[in-house]
XYZ file of C-alpha atoms in Angstrom:
343
model
C -0.043 0.252 -0.030
C 1.621 3.186 -0.923
C 0.052 5.727 1.610
C 0.923 8.604 -0.388
C -1.731 7.763 -2.906
C -4.362 8.610 0.021
C -5.424 12.092 0.417
C -8.263 14.163 2.016
C -10.612 13.745 4.971
C -14.149 12.328 4.656
C -17.091 12.317 7.073
C -19.941 9.649 6.551
C -23.020 11.963 6.618
C -25.470 9.554 8.476
C -29.142 10.427 7.495
C -31.971 10.327 9.903
C -35.527 11.017 9.255
C -34.732 13.100 6.074
C -32.086 15.036 7.761
C -28.301 14.918 8.378
C -27.622 13.547 11.863
C -26.298 16.198 14.194
C -23.137 13.958 14.993
C -22.181 14.116 11.471
C -22.414 17.835 11.421
C -20.138 18.071 14.601
C -17.523 15.668 12.816
C -17.506 18.057 9.854
C -16.430 20.805 12.336
C -13.648 18.562 13.609
C -12.707 17.365 10.259
C -12.374 21.212 8.990
C -9.975 21.991 11.312
C -7.810 18.825 10.515
C -8.179 19.242 6.748
C -6.938 22.812 7.031
C -4.006 21.595 9.140
C -3.060 19.052 6.469
C -3.930 21.301 3.486
C -6.436 18.834 2.052
C -10.027 18.812 1.105
C -12.943 18.023 3.528
C -15.450 15.783 1.975
C -18.969 14.274 2.862
C -20.132 10.753 1.983
C -23.757 10.897 1.487
C -25.747 7.476 0.846
C -29.531 7.253 0.714
C -32.494 7.563 -1.407
C -33.489 11.049 -2.445
C -30.663 12.487 -0.437
C -28.723 14.732 -3.091
C -30.333 18.057 -1.762
C -28.816 17.492 1.640
C -25.394 18.198 0.247
C -25.942 21.718 0.431
C -26.314 21.159 4.409
C -22.887 19.633 4.437
C -21.284 22.621 2.354
C -22.636 25.151 4.890
C -21.098 23.272 7.594
C -17.746 22.971 6.093
C -17.477 20.390 3.492
C -15.532 21.308 0.150
C -16.720 18.108 -1.727
C -19.735 15.792 -1.327
C -19.739 12.241 -2.652
C -23.431 11.129 -3.365
C -24.923 7.917 -3.833
C -28.749 8.528 -4.424
C -30.547 5.480 -5.520
C -33.760 3.492 -4.138
C -31.660 0.551 -3.351
C -30.320 2.670 -0.314
C -33.754 3.604 1.028
C -33.233 1.633 4.246
C -29.833 1.149 5.961
C -28.446 -2.210 5.451
C -24.884 -3.059 6.052
C -24.261 -4.954 2.961
C -25.477 -2.338 0.517
C -24.060 0.627 2.256
C -20.757 -1.142 2.732
C -20.222 -1.891 -0.827
C -20.937 1.859 -1.630
C -18.405 3.000 0.850
C -15.718 0.545 -0.191
C -16.258 1.410 -3.814
C -15.735 5.056 -3.175
C -12.768 4.664 -1.141
C -10.937 2.483 -3.603
C -11.849 5.091 -6.399
C -10.846 8.318 -4.588
C -8.609 7.196 -1.672
C -9.124 9.307 1.460
C -6.730 9.166 3.994
C -9.169 9.719 6.892
C -12.812 8.609 7.468
C -14.832 9.699 10.503
C -18.076 8.180 11.591
C -20.648 9.146 14.209
C -20.543 6.311 17.173
C -24.213 5.601 16.427
C -25.627 2.340 15.959
C -25.629 2.833 12.093
C -22.055 4.495 12.223
C -20.489 1.858 14.329
C -21.996 -0.878 12.251
C -20.819 0.632 9.007
C -17.396 1.447 10.113
C -16.511 -1.992 11.537
C -17.801 -3.599 8.300
C -15.714 -1.305 5.977
C -12.642 -1.605 8.261
C -12.883 -5.398 8.139
C -13.031 -5.521 4.312
C -10.669 -2.863 3.838
C -8.201 -4.352 6.281
C -7.557 -1.141 7.927
C -7.694 0.298 11.547
C -10.588 1.586 13.374
C -10.692 3.449 16.682
C -13.946 3.098 18.314
C -15.704 5.813 20.681
C -13.058 8.481 20.011
C -13.362 11.646 22.373
C -10.359 13.563 20.956
C -9.213 14.056 17.381
C -6.274 15.405 15.860
C -3.827 14.948 12.933
C -0.144 15.158 12.319
C 0.252 18.000 9.797
C 3.476 16.303 8.445
C 2.717 12.658 8.350
C -0.982 12.625 8.005
C -1.237 10.325 11.056
C -4.632 10.589 12.701
C -4.270 11.004 16.507
C -7.471 9.273 17.780
C -7.830 9.316 21.658
C -10.181 7.385 24.009
C -10.410 6.484 27.581
C -8.869 2.907 28.106
C -8.335 0.626 31.282
C -11.735 1.467 32.733
C -11.148 5.090 32.114
C -7.943 5.298 34.214
C -5.948 6.461 31.295
C -6.334 8.242 27.768
C -4.892 6.392 25.168
C -3.884 7.874 21.574
C -4.375 5.225 18.805
C -2.420 5.424 15.605
C -2.838 3.588 12.302
C 0.700 3.881 10.763
C 0.716 1.058 7.890
C -2.900 1.398 6.510
C -5.416 3.642 4.722
C -7.959 5.034 5.094
C -7.438 5.811 8.966
C -10.981 5.617 10.594
C -12.612 6.427 13.877
C -16.023 6.684 15.321
C -16.785 9.496 17.556
C -19.518 9.865 20.073
C -22.162 12.651 19.631
C -21.875 15.979 21.338
C -17.935 15.424 21.886
C -17.025 17.560 19.042
C -18.614 21.037 18.011
C -20.146 21.868 14.651
C -19.142 24.766 12.871
C -21.593 28.007 12.659
C -23.404 27.122 9.263
C -22.710 29.531 6.420
C -25.603 29.196 3.996
C -23.574 30.947 1.215
C -20.893 28.368 1.204
C -20.850 26.083 -1.674
C -18.776 23.038 -2.905
C -18.427 20.371 -5.528
C -21.114 17.717 -5.674
C -19.634 14.225 -7.284
C -22.559 11.918 -8.039
C -21.552 8.128 -7.692
C -23.326 4.871 -8.596
C -22.857 1.285 -7.975
C -23.945 -1.751 -9.831
C -25.977 -3.362 -7.226
C -29.329 -5.005 -7.540
C -32.094 -5.678 -5.007
C -31.565 -9.415 -5.532
C -27.913 -9.145 -4.861
C -28.796 -8.045 -1.143
C -29.155 -10.909 1.322
C -30.876 -8.792 3.912
C -34.563 -7.476 3.290
C -36.298 -4.935 5.350
C -39.807 -6.046 5.764
C -41.181 -3.680 8.363
C -39.997 -1.043 10.689
C -41.690 -0.802 13.944
C -41.581 2.365 15.966
C -42.190 1.814 19.779
C -43.052 5.010 21.718
C -42.089 5.172 25.066
C -41.025 7.748 27.757
C -37.254 8.221 27.226
C -34.595 10.332 29.217
C -33.144 13.000 26.781
C -30.005 13.755 28.651
C -28.254 14.945 25.464
C -30.838 17.629 24.954
C -31.083 18.861 28.763
C -30.211 22.502 29.455
C -29.655 21.558 33.069
C -28.474 18.506 34.692
C -28.222 17.345 38.256
C -25.992 14.271 38.362
C -25.272 12.275 41.314
C -22.317 9.814 42.479
C -21.448 7.274 44.849
C -20.806 9.919 47.431
C -24.519 10.072 48.158
C -23.923 6.411 50.007
C -27.299 4.722 49.033
C -30.248 4.623 46.771
C -32.275 6.410 49.560
C -29.341 9.180 49.703
C -29.756 9.522 45.814
C -33.415 10.554 46.218
C -31.882 13.879 47.135
C -30.688 14.362 43.413
C -34.173 13.655 42.191
C -35.602 16.180 44.738
C -33.068 18.950 43.685
C -33.679 18.208 39.832
C -37.455 18.560 40.389
C -37.141 21.806 42.388
C -35.264 23.635 39.710
C -36.787 21.860 36.566
C -33.453 19.741 35.813
C -32.894 16.377 34.245
C -31.499 13.660 36.425
C -28.009 12.156 35.609
C -25.647 9.768 37.261
C -22.222 8.494 37.440
C -21.432 4.946 36.366
C -21.043 3.960 40.118
C -24.365 4.880 40.958
C -25.808 3.201 38.009
C -24.063 -0.163 38.645
C -25.243 0.143 42.413
C -28.854 -0.076 40.975
C -29.744 3.291 42.368
C -30.920 4.614 38.961
C -31.252 3.215 35.340
C -28.333 3.038 32.895
C -30.360 5.591 30.531
C -29.336 8.281 33.053
C -25.593 7.491 33.026
C -23.302 10.222 31.915
C -19.736 9.225 30.735
C -17.885 7.091 28.274
C -20.148 3.896 28.696
C -23.224 6.190 29.174
C -24.303 9.681 27.661
C -22.428 12.541 26.262
C -24.015 15.669 27.359
C -23.436 19.414 26.733
C -25.922 21.357 29.135
C -25.731 25.017 30.131
C -25.342 23.991 33.681
C -24.185 20.725 35.057
C -24.294 19.700 38.959
C -21.974 17.138 39.998
C -23.007 15.813 43.492
C -20.908 13.361 45.206
C -19.120 12.562 41.995
C -15.335 12.096 42.420
C -14.369 12.921 38.895
C -13.064 9.856 37.216
C -11.912 10.483 33.488
C -14.654 8.108 32.424
C -17.199 10.472 33.593
C -15.405 13.631 32.653
C -15.476 12.920 29.140
C -19.111 12.592 29.042
C -19.693 16.122 30.620
C -16.573 18.188 30.257
C -18.023 20.473 27.451
C -20.908 21.722 29.589
C -21.277 25.538 29.996
C -20.932 25.597 33.526
C -19.926 22.841 36.125
C -20.715 23.050 39.674
C -19.467 20.445 41.739
C -20.260 19.301 45.322
C -18.105 16.867 47.271
C -16.795 16.518 50.798
C -13.379 15.445 49.765
C -11.288 18.668 49.053
C -8.843 16.454 46.790
C -11.600 14.856 44.480
C -10.564 15.220 41.159
C -13.828 16.816 40.057
C -12.664 20.158 41.763
C -9.917 20.379 38.650
C -12.466 20.166 36.016
C -15.431 22.516 37.455
C -16.224 26.155 37.186
C -17.273 26.371 40.872
C -16.802 23.852 43.503
C -18.266 23.473 47.047
C -16.425 21.326 49.774
C -19.194 20.043 52.090
C -21.609 17.445 52.626
C -24.108 17.145 49.828
C -27.056 16.424 52.492
C -26.253 20.050 54.088
C -25.575 21.929 51.006
C -28.327 20.737 48.505
C -31.124 21.555 50.939
C -29.839 24.918 51.332
C -29.704 25.542 47.734
C -33.261 24.293 47.170
C -34.327 26.683 50.019
C -32.562 29.401 48.078
C -34.263 28.574 44.658
C -37.541 28.431 46.430
C -36.952 32.234 47.069
C -36.352 33.247 43.540
C -39.736 34.374 41.468
C -40.996 31.648 39.214
C -39.875 33.110 35.871
C -37.729 32.254 32.841
C -33.836 32.485 33.542
C -30.972 32.496 31.183
C -30.475 28.704 30.763
C -34.108 28.620 29.324
C -35.560 26.577 32.214
C -37.744 27.720 35.116
C -36.654 28.144 38.853
């Protein structure tokens, strides 16, 4: 493999309900920085049925080019058909880096493509950079249970690939006036050639915690001592109109469901205000909330790591401090406040 034949950075543009998935727009922001650093073009890879018009969205968020596979055979996501399109496009145009959102679709597609192309794939990346001279993708993620950050390199194979969790990167401000080059592609693939058939899609409606959309999160950890102690988090969140979050320790102790977990093995969040109560500050948790607008930590251990990553820290017993906060909020008039909720 001649590595010098590979040039350019691609973002797989996942389409969900007729729109570009937010994580793909976030990856265009990261890709734009790396492409500028390398002096190479940034391209989007768009696959679907009736998706060509979405290329304009990719241009407005930073893409220079968009490779488009627009065909009814791609109406539903299927690993086999989408993988064939990606592999054919890669072999034809030879990108040096491809980024995917770490969604169920992105992870499935990236792993299938990496296997077939016999190249490396870093999963659940939380930090990205590129060496301007060598073109090596520096994909970092927590390892050994979140105790260290590992930077993974793919030195001998191309394209270099990574899946990146939603909300970790920041999308650029869209510029509707920005344009680029649309490159229409096609693939000789018939329906009868695909082994998987989509018979029916059943959408189950249920109440779901939307941690990734919350403006204010009150999160609790093992410092609360017990499930009964964790009830304080629910009380505080209800008082200020916030969403309840939790550390991995609190979830594994059975105090609250996994859907409330913030961190590397949970949800990545970017609220305007994040209360970390009784949370020590392990890196596994920090990578899931470090991009919050304001982080307020409460912990009785003055040496807790969380105090190195917060904007405001209160050293003390949460069972004494939180009731005082609730009492203070009770005195504030019921009106809209800056973060968009109510107190």
